Structure formats: structure tokens, C-alpha cells
Amino acid sequence: MVGQVLGHYHIDAKVGEGQFAVLYKARDIRLDRTVAVKVLKENSLQPDTTWGRLLREARMASILNHPNICILYDIGEDQDINYIVLEFVEGKTLRAILDSGPLPVQHAFHFGIQIAEATAYTHGAGILHRDLKCANIMVTPRGRIKLVDFGLSKLVEEERRKEGKASDSSAQEIGWLVGTLPYLAPELLHGEKATTQSGVWSLGVVLFEMLTGELPFSGQSPFELGMDIMTGTMKLLPMTIPAGLRAITQRCLARDKEDRYYSAVEVLNHLQSEYTTFQIRAVLANHPSSQNQWSRAGWLRSLLSRIGWVFLGN
């Protein structure tokens, strides 16, 4: 495939491969820009189903317009090869970054707020990602988060229309469960439908991983892992993590939905509030009361410059 031309895209290099598709770095010949081209694997056992997944990803991505979500450019077919064209995101997956260990609290806040913003936006657009995980989160060299791979996503209204009817056969590509097991909410393992609250659970798993470098639940087999998610005790978060951030993560991972955040918007608001508190404490720690010669105006300007990006964008 490398060196070939699909439509008006010159395939430059292979950058990744999944169960159903291969991702390439390519050059848009017409616009002279770098793009990502996702191509259906030739040896797919269910080509129609897999192409349906790529079409679903294209459909969902076309609805969304957010700085923390990968942009869809095009979709096409050439030489009997189906493909979609996406924004090429420089950087690493969050999963690759966490292979080196947990993040500093500052970075966990910075990334967590962006992930919550993107998740809240998709929920507001009526879309459930259904496969939010560290491997589907890209981090650019400048620290910008990009959610990728909407191949398992669903429109909430579409899901409601299907109630009482046969289940969507395209979901059978990974069995009756849709998503990645370590990130699935317990109610999904009990056979319930995905909701915004199951998305909040996945967000909580990502927060937990960023803070500890580990998953909140474990097991030697998929069955044991599933049982631990449904009935086990969540691993403890280190006491060195700010209490407010620990509380947010724990509430995202509340097994009882009555105790869990209802929406990603709630998570976002609490993360922003706790980050502001974290920044204020950092400023006070760096400028103790013994240094009162520093003017109040100067202290306030420094404080606002440290926390203002949360509200003005980053």
C-alpha cells in the first residue's frame, strides 16, 4: 500500500494497525497537506460489517467539530479499497505515554479537563463514543488532546429508535459487548444499554490510569476482570493526589449509578473547580505569608495568569 495513490491521497507510511483497519500517513495531493488514511484490511472476515464500522466512524466524526476531536476530511473508494481520511495527529497515544508511569498531577488535570470537554461535547451532540480509552486518546507535542476512533460510537436518538427491536448486527463484531473490557461500566456487563453515565465511567478509568499508571480493577482473565468490575473493590488512589481529584475519580467510578456523575459536563465543572483550587494552593505555597512585601496586585495578577487558561481555553 505504501507508495500507492488512493483517490488523490499518496500513501507515505504505515503508522498503525487494528483488528479491522490499517492507518497510514498520507499526502493530500490536491491541497498539499498531511492526512491520515484509514483503510479496511483486505483479510477482514466480515468486510461488510467492518466497512459499516468505518462508515459509522465517518458519520459520527462529520457531525463533530471540536478542537479535542480528530477531524474527518473525506471518505472514498478506489481500486475496490474503502477508506476514510482524517486529520493526521502528531504525537503519542495516552496509552504509550502512561507506559512510562503515572502523570504528574498538573498534567493529569490538564489532560483530564480536555478529555472531559471533548466527552461532554460528544454527549451534547447526542453521541456516545462507547470506546473511550487511553489508546484512543492522542496527545500532541504541545499537550493538546485529540479523541480518535469513533467506529463504535452511537447516536443516542438512533439507539432509542432501536429499543424494542432486534439489536444492531454491526455490534456483533466484538460480541454482545461493545467496547474494551477494562473501560466498560458494570451495568454494561449486566446487559444494560450504554448511556452518558457509562461514558462517565470510562472517563473515570482514564483519570485513574493517568494518576496511578494502573487500571482501577484487574483480573488474570477476562472473566476475572469482569467480575472485579462488577463486584470487586477498586484499587486505592495514592494519598499524595489532591483529595478533590481523588473524589472526582472515585465518583466517576461509583458502581451504583445513583452515586455516579450523571454527565461529563458535571465531571468537567468539578475538574475545572478543583484545578483552580490546586493552582491557588501552588501559588500560596510558592509565596508564603512571610513574603508580604510582594504587592497584592502583583499576587493577583500572577494568580490569574496561572489559572485563567482553564476558563479561556488552552
Short mmCIF file of C-alpha atoms in Angstrom, two decimals:
data_model
loop_
_atom_site.label_atom_id
_atom_site.label_comp_id
_atom_site.label_asym_id
_atom_site.label_seq_id
_atom_site.Cartn_x
_atom_site.Cartn_y
_atom_site.Cartn_z
CA MET A 1 0.00 0.00 0.00
CA VAL A 2 2.87 2.40 0.80
CA GLY A 3 3.72 4.36 -2.34
CA GLN A 4 0.27 3.87 -3.90
CA VAL A 5 -2.30 6.57 -4.59
CA LEU A 6 -5.91 6.25 -3.36
CA GLY A 7 -8.11 8.90 -4.90
CA HIS A 8 -5.93 11.99 -4.54
CA TYR A 9 -4.03 10.71 -1.49
CA HIS A 10 -0.46 9.45 -1.79
CA ILE A 11 0.22 6.82 0.88
CA ASP A 12 3.54 7.68 2.55
CA ALA A 13 3.89 5.34 5.54
CA LYS A 14 2.06 2.89 7.75
CA VAL A 15 1.56 4.27 11.26
CA GLY A 16 -0.78 1.80 12.95
CA GLU A 17 -2.95 -1.28 12.60
CA GLY A 18 -6.06 -2.50 14.37
CA GLN A 19 -8.28 -5.53 14.13
CA PHE A 20 -10.25 -4.21 11.18
CA ALA A 21 -8.26 -1.42 9.55
CA VAL A 22 -4.78 -0.08 8.86
CA LEU A 23 -3.84 3.57 9.41
CA TYR A 24 -1.47 5.33 7.03
CA LYS A 25 0.20 8.70 6.91
CA ALA A 26 -0.56 10.19 3.51
CA ARG A 27 -0.29 13.35 1.43
CA ASP A 28 -3.35 15.10 0.04
CA ILE A 29 -2.08 15.81 -3.49
CA ARG A 30 -4.68 18.49 -4.21
CA LEU A 31 -4.30 20.50 -1.02
CA ASP A 32 -0.66 19.58 -0.28
CA ARG A 33 -1.28 18.63 3.33
CA THR A 34 -0.56 15.63 5.54
CA VAL A 35 -3.55 13.46 6.39
CA ALA A 36 -4.33 10.09 7.95
CA VAL A 37 -5.96 7.45 5.74
CA LYS A 38 -7.73 4.53 7.41
CA VAL A 39 -8.10 1.55 5.08
CA LEU A 40 -10.20 -1.56 5.56
CA LYS A 41 -7.99 -4.63 5.94
CA GLU A 42 -8.11 -6.93 2.94
CA ASN A 43 -8.25 -10.11 5.04
CA SER A 44 -11.19 -8.96 7.15
CA LEU A 45 -13.52 -11.88 7.84
CA GLN A 46 -16.54 -9.57 7.79
CA PRO A 47 -15.79 -6.89 5.18
CA ASP A 48 -19.37 -5.58 5.03
CA THR A 49 -19.60 -5.27 8.80
CA THR A 50 -16.15 -3.69 9.04
CA TRP A 51 -16.90 -1.18 6.29
CA GLY A 52 -20.08 -0.38 8.16
CA ARG A 53 -17.95 0.43 11.18
CA LEU A 54 -15.74 2.76 9.13
CA LEU A 55 -18.84 4.42 7.69
CA ARG A 56 -20.18 4.87 11.21
CA GLU A 57 -16.91 6.46 12.28
CA ALA A 58 -17.07 8.83 9.30
CA ARG A 59 -20.70 9.68 10.00
CA MET A 60 -20.08 10.45 13.66
CA ALA A 61 -16.89 12.40 13.01
CA SER A 62 -18.66 14.50 10.38
CA ILE A 63 -21.17 15.66 13.00
CA LEU A 64 -18.49 16.79 15.43
CA ASN A 65 -16.44 19.99 15.34
CA HIS A 66 -14.29 20.36 18.43
CA PRO A 67 -10.58 21.12 18.97
CA ASN A 68 -10.16 17.95 21.03
CA ILE A 69 -11.71 15.61 18.46
CA CYS A 70 -9.96 14.31 15.34
CA ILE A 71 -11.36 15.97 12.19
CA LEU A 72 -12.87 13.98 9.31
CA TYR A 73 -11.81 15.20 5.85
CA ASP A 74 -13.10 12.70 3.32
CA ILE A 75 -14.43 9.21 2.58
CA GLY A 76 -13.95 7.24 -0.60
CA GLU A 77 -13.39 4.08 -2.59
CA ASP A 78 -10.66 3.41 -5.14
CA GLN A 79 -9.48 0.15 -6.71
CA ASP A 80 -12.08 -1.67 -4.59
CA ILE A 81 -10.41 -0.24 -1.47
CA ASN A 82 -12.64 1.59 1.02
CA TYR A 83 -11.08 4.31 3.13
CA ILE A 84 -11.73 7.37 5.25
CA VAL A 85 -9.45 10.39 5.52
CA LEU A 86 -8.82 12.07 8.85
CA GLU A 87 -6.72 14.78 10.39
CA PHE A 88 -3.20 13.48 10.96
CA VAL A 89 -2.39 13.96 14.63
CA GLU A 90 1.28 14.24 15.52
CA GLY A 91 2.18 12.81 18.91
CA LYS A 92 1.61 9.71 21.00
CA THR A 93 -1.38 7.91 22.42
CA LEU A 94 -2.04 8.49 26.09
CA ARG A 95 -1.56 4.72 26.50
CA ALA A 96 2.01 4.99 25.16
CA ILE A 97 2.76 7.91 27.48
CA LEU A 98 1.47 6.01 30.52
CA ASP A 99 3.77 3.09 29.72
CA SER A 100 6.42 5.23 31.40
CA GLY A 101 4.34 5.62 34.58
CA PRO A 102 1.64 7.88 36.04
CA LEU A 103 1.41 11.54 35.15
CA PRO A 104 2.22 14.45 37.43
CA VAL A 105 -0.98 15.86 38.94
CA GLN A 106 -0.62 19.05 36.88
CA HIS A 107 -0.60 17.05 33.64
CA ALA A 108 -3.45 14.80 34.78
CA PHE A 109 -5.57 17.92 35.36
CA HIS A 110 -4.54 19.42 32.02
CA PHE A 111 -5.36 16.27 30.05
CA GLY A 112 -8.39 15.32 32.13
CA ILE A 113 -10.10 18.67 31.55
CA GLN A 114 -9.60 18.39 27.79
CA ILE A 115 -10.88 14.79 27.71
CA ALA A 116 -13.92 15.79 29.77
CA GLU A 117 -14.56 18.76 27.43
CA ALA A 118 -14.49 16.50 24.37
CA THR A 119 -16.66 13.87 26.05
CA ALA A 120 -19.18 16.48 27.20
CA TYR A 121 -19.29 17.88 23.67
CA THR A 122 -20.00 14.48 22.10
CA HIS A 123 -22.70 13.78 24.67
CA GLY A 124 -24.21 17.18 23.96
CA ALA A 125 -24.28 16.27 20.26
CA GLY A 126 -26.17 13.10 21.15
CA ILE A 127 -23.21 10.77 20.51
CA LEU A 128 -21.82 8.06 22.78
CA HIS A 129 -18.21 7.15 21.89
CA ARG A 130 -18.53 3.69 23.53
CA ASP A 131 -14.78 3.03 23.31
CA LEU A 132 -13.19 5.84 25.29
CA LYS A 133 -9.80 4.56 26.45
CA CYS A 134 -6.18 5.70 26.66
CA ALA A 135 -5.34 4.02 23.34
CA ASN A 136 -7.98 6.18 21.61
CA ILE A 137 -6.66 9.44 23.04
CA MET A 138 -3.83 11.18 21.20
CA VAL A 139 -1.57 13.75 22.86
CA THR A 140 0.20 16.23 20.60
CA PRO A 141 3.71 17.53 21.35
CA ARG A 142 2.08 20.72 22.69
CA GLY A 143 -0.18 18.82 25.07
CA ARG A 144 -3.37 19.02 23.03
CA ILE A 145 -5.75 16.08 23.48
CA LYS A 146 -7.46 14.52 20.44
CA LEU A 147 -10.12 11.83 20.73
CA VAL A 148 -9.94 9.33 17.87
CA ASP A 149 -11.73 6.21 16.60
CA PHE A 150 -15.49 6.72 16.66
CA GLY A 151 -16.03 3.36 14.97
CA LEU A 152 -18.11 2.01 17.86
CA SER A 153 -19.98 5.22 18.59
CA LYS A 154 -23.76 5.53 18.56
CA LEU A 155 -26.27 8.30 18.17
CA VAL A 156 -28.44 8.36 21.28
CA GLU A 157 -31.61 9.00 19.26
CA GLU A 158 -30.73 6.13 16.93
CA GLU A 159 -30.30 3.87 19.95
CA ARG A 160 -33.69 4.94 21.29
CA ARG A 161 -35.36 4.13 17.96
CA LYS A 162 -33.93 0.63 18.15
CA GLU A 163 -35.47 -0.07 21.57
CA GLY A 164 -37.83 -2.99 21.30
CA LYS A 165 -36.29 -4.10 18.00
CA ALA A 166 -33.53 -6.58 17.15
CA SER A 167 -30.08 -5.47 18.25
CA ASP A 168 -27.77 -3.82 15.74
CA SER A 169 -25.94 -6.65 13.98
CA SER A 170 -22.86 -4.50 13.39
CA ALA A 171 -22.19 -4.56 17.11
CA GLN A 172 -21.63 -8.31 16.86
CA GLU A 173 -18.14 -7.66 15.55
CA ILE A 174 -16.91 -7.87 19.14
CA GLY A 175 -19.79 -9.85 20.59
CA TRP A 176 -22.74 -8.59 22.57
CA LEU A 177 -20.48 -6.20 24.50
CA VAL A 178 -19.37 -3.11 22.59
CA GLY A 179 -16.16 -1.50 23.80
CA THR A 180 -12.97 -2.50 25.62
CA LEU A 181 -13.46 -4.59 28.76
CA PRO A 182 -11.29 -2.67 31.29
CA TYR A 183 -13.23 0.52 30.46
CA LEU A 184 -16.76 -0.93 30.49
CA ALA A 185 -19.15 0.22 33.21
CA PRO A 186 -20.57 -2.56 35.42
CA GLU A 187 -24.12 -2.01 34.16
CA LEU A 188 -22.95 -2.82 30.63
CA LEU A 189 -21.60 -6.14 31.87
CA HIS A 190 -25.09 -6.77 33.26
CA GLY A 191 -26.55 -6.26 29.78
CA GLU A 192 -27.83 -2.69 30.07
CA LYS A 193 -27.58 -0.17 27.23
CA ALA A 194 -24.80 2.40 27.03
CA THR A 195 -25.65 5.86 28.41
CA THR A 196 -23.82 9.06 29.24
CA GLN A 197 -23.16 7.58 32.67
CA SER A 198 -21.35 4.59 31.19
CA GLY A 199 -19.24 7.16 29.31
CA VAL A 200 -18.52 8.86 32.64
CA TRP A 201 -17.29 5.51 33.99
CA SER A 202 -14.85 5.17 31.06
CA LEU A 203 -13.66 8.72 31.72
CA GLY A 204 -13.09 7.73 35.35
CA VAL A 205 -10.95 4.77 34.30
CA VAL A 206 -8.83 7.11 32.16
CA LEU A 207 -8.44 9.53 35.09
CA PHE A 208 -7.44 6.65 37.37
CA GLU A 209 -4.85 5.43 34.86
CA MET A 210 -3.34 8.90 34.47
CA LEU A 211 -2.97 9.25 38.25
CA THR A 212 -1.65 5.75 39.01
CA GLY A 213 -0.42 4.20 35.78
CA GLU A 214 -2.73 1.26 36.51
CA LEU A 215 -6.30 0.16 35.86
CA PRO A 216 -8.71 0.50 38.81
CA PHE A 217 -9.75 -3.17 38.51
CA SER A 218 -7.80 -6.26 37.49
CA GLY A 219 -8.05 -9.96 36.77
CA GLN A 220 -5.98 -12.80 35.38
CA SER A 221 -8.61 -13.46 32.69
CA PRO A 222 -11.42 -11.51 31.02
CA PHE A 223 -13.90 -13.32 33.26
CA GLU A 224 -11.99 -12.38 36.44
CA LEU A 225 -11.62 -8.80 35.26
CA GLY A 226 -15.33 -8.57 34.51
CA MET A 227 -16.19 -9.96 37.94
CA ASP A 228 -13.84 -7.48 39.62
CA ILE A 229 -15.50 -4.59 37.78
CA MET A 230 -18.96 -5.81 38.82
CA THR A 231 -18.28 -6.90 42.41
CA GLY A 232 -14.68 -6.16 43.40
CA THR A 233 -13.09 -3.33 45.33
CA MET A 234 -11.45 -0.54 43.38
CA LYS A 235 -7.72 -0.07 43.96
CA LEU A 236 -6.83 2.81 46.24
CA LEU A 237 -5.69 6.14 44.85
CA PRO A 238 -2.46 7.43 46.46
CA MET A 239 -2.98 9.94 49.26
CA THR A 240 -0.46 12.21 47.54
CA ILE A 241 -3.14 13.02 44.96
CA PRO A 242 -5.25 16.06 45.96
CA ALA A 243 -8.37 15.00 47.86
CA GLY A 244 -10.70 16.77 45.42
CA LEU A 245 -9.22 14.98 42.42
CA ARG A 246 -9.43 11.65 44.23
CA ALA A 247 -13.10 12.33 44.99
CA ILE A 248 -13.89 13.17 41.34
CA THR A 249 -12.24 9.99 40.09
CA GLN A 250 -13.96 7.85 42.71
CA ARG A 251 -17.36 9.35 41.92
CA CYS A 252 -16.85 8.65 38.19
CA LEU A 253 -16.21 5.03 39.17
CA ALA A 254 -19.15 4.64 41.55
CA ARG A 255 -20.67 1.22 40.81
CA ASP A 256 -24.15 2.45 41.72
CA LYS A 257 -25.29 4.88 39.03
CA GLU A 258 -27.17 6.88 41.67
CA ASP A 259 -23.77 7.77 43.16
CA ARG A 260 -22.02 8.45 39.85
CA TYR A 261 -21.90 11.72 37.92
CA TYR A 262 -24.82 11.88 35.52
CA SER A 263 -22.91 13.64 32.74
CA ALA A 264 -19.44 14.56 31.55
CA VAL A 265 -20.41 18.21 31.97
CA GLU A 266 -20.57 17.66 35.74
CA VAL A 267 -17.16 15.99 35.67
CA LEU A 268 -15.74 18.88 33.64
CA ASN A 269 -17.11 21.53 36.03
CA HIS A 270 -15.69 19.74 39.05
CA LEU A 271 -12.31 19.20 37.40
CA GLN A 272 -12.05 22.89 36.49
CA SER A 273 -13.01 23.91 40.01
CA GLU A 274 -10.52 21.56 41.63
CA TYR A 275 -7.79 22.63 39.22
CA THR A 276 -8.37 26.25 40.23
CA THR A 277 -8.00 25.24 43.88
CA PHE A 278 -4.86 23.28 43.04
CA GLN A 279 -3.34 26.32 41.29
CA ILE A 280 -4.22 28.68 44.14
CA ARG A 281 -2.55 26.37 46.63
CA ALA A 282 0.52 26.15 44.39
CA VAL A 283 0.79 29.96 44.25
CA LEU A 284 0.37 30.27 48.02
CA ALA A 285 2.98 27.58 48.61
CA ASN A 286 5.47 29.45 46.41
CA HIS A 287 4.72 32.80 48.07
CA PRO A 288 4.23 32.25 51.81
CA SER A 289 2.88 34.96 54.10
CA SER A 290 6.41 35.77 55.23
CA GLN A 291 6.98 37.41 51.85
CA ASN A 292 4.22 40.01 52.27
CA GLN A 293 6.41 42.66 50.66
CA TRP A 294 5.00 41.36 47.37
CA SER A 295 2.12 43.64 46.42
CA ARG A 296 -1.42 42.29 46.48
CA ALA A 297 -1.91 43.47 42.90
CA GLY A 298 1.16 41.54 41.76
CA TRP A 299 -0.01 38.44 43.64
CA LEU A 300 -3.45 38.66 41.99
CA ARG A 301 -2.01 39.14 38.50
CA SER A 302 0.23 36.10 38.95
CA LEU A 303 -2.64 34.01 40.31
CA LEU A 304 -4.97 34.88 37.44
CA SER A 305 -2.26 34.23 34.86
CA ARG A 306 -1.75 30.76 36.37
CA ILE A 307 -5.40 29.72 36.41
CA GLY A 308 -7.03 31.82 33.69
CA TRP A 309 -6.35 29.35 30.86
CA VAL A 310 -8.86 26.92 32.36
CA PHE A 311 -11.68 29.29 31.53
CA LEU A 312 -10.28 30.96 28.42
CA GLY A 313 -9.14 27.81 26.62
CA ASN A 314 -5.72 26.17 26.29
#
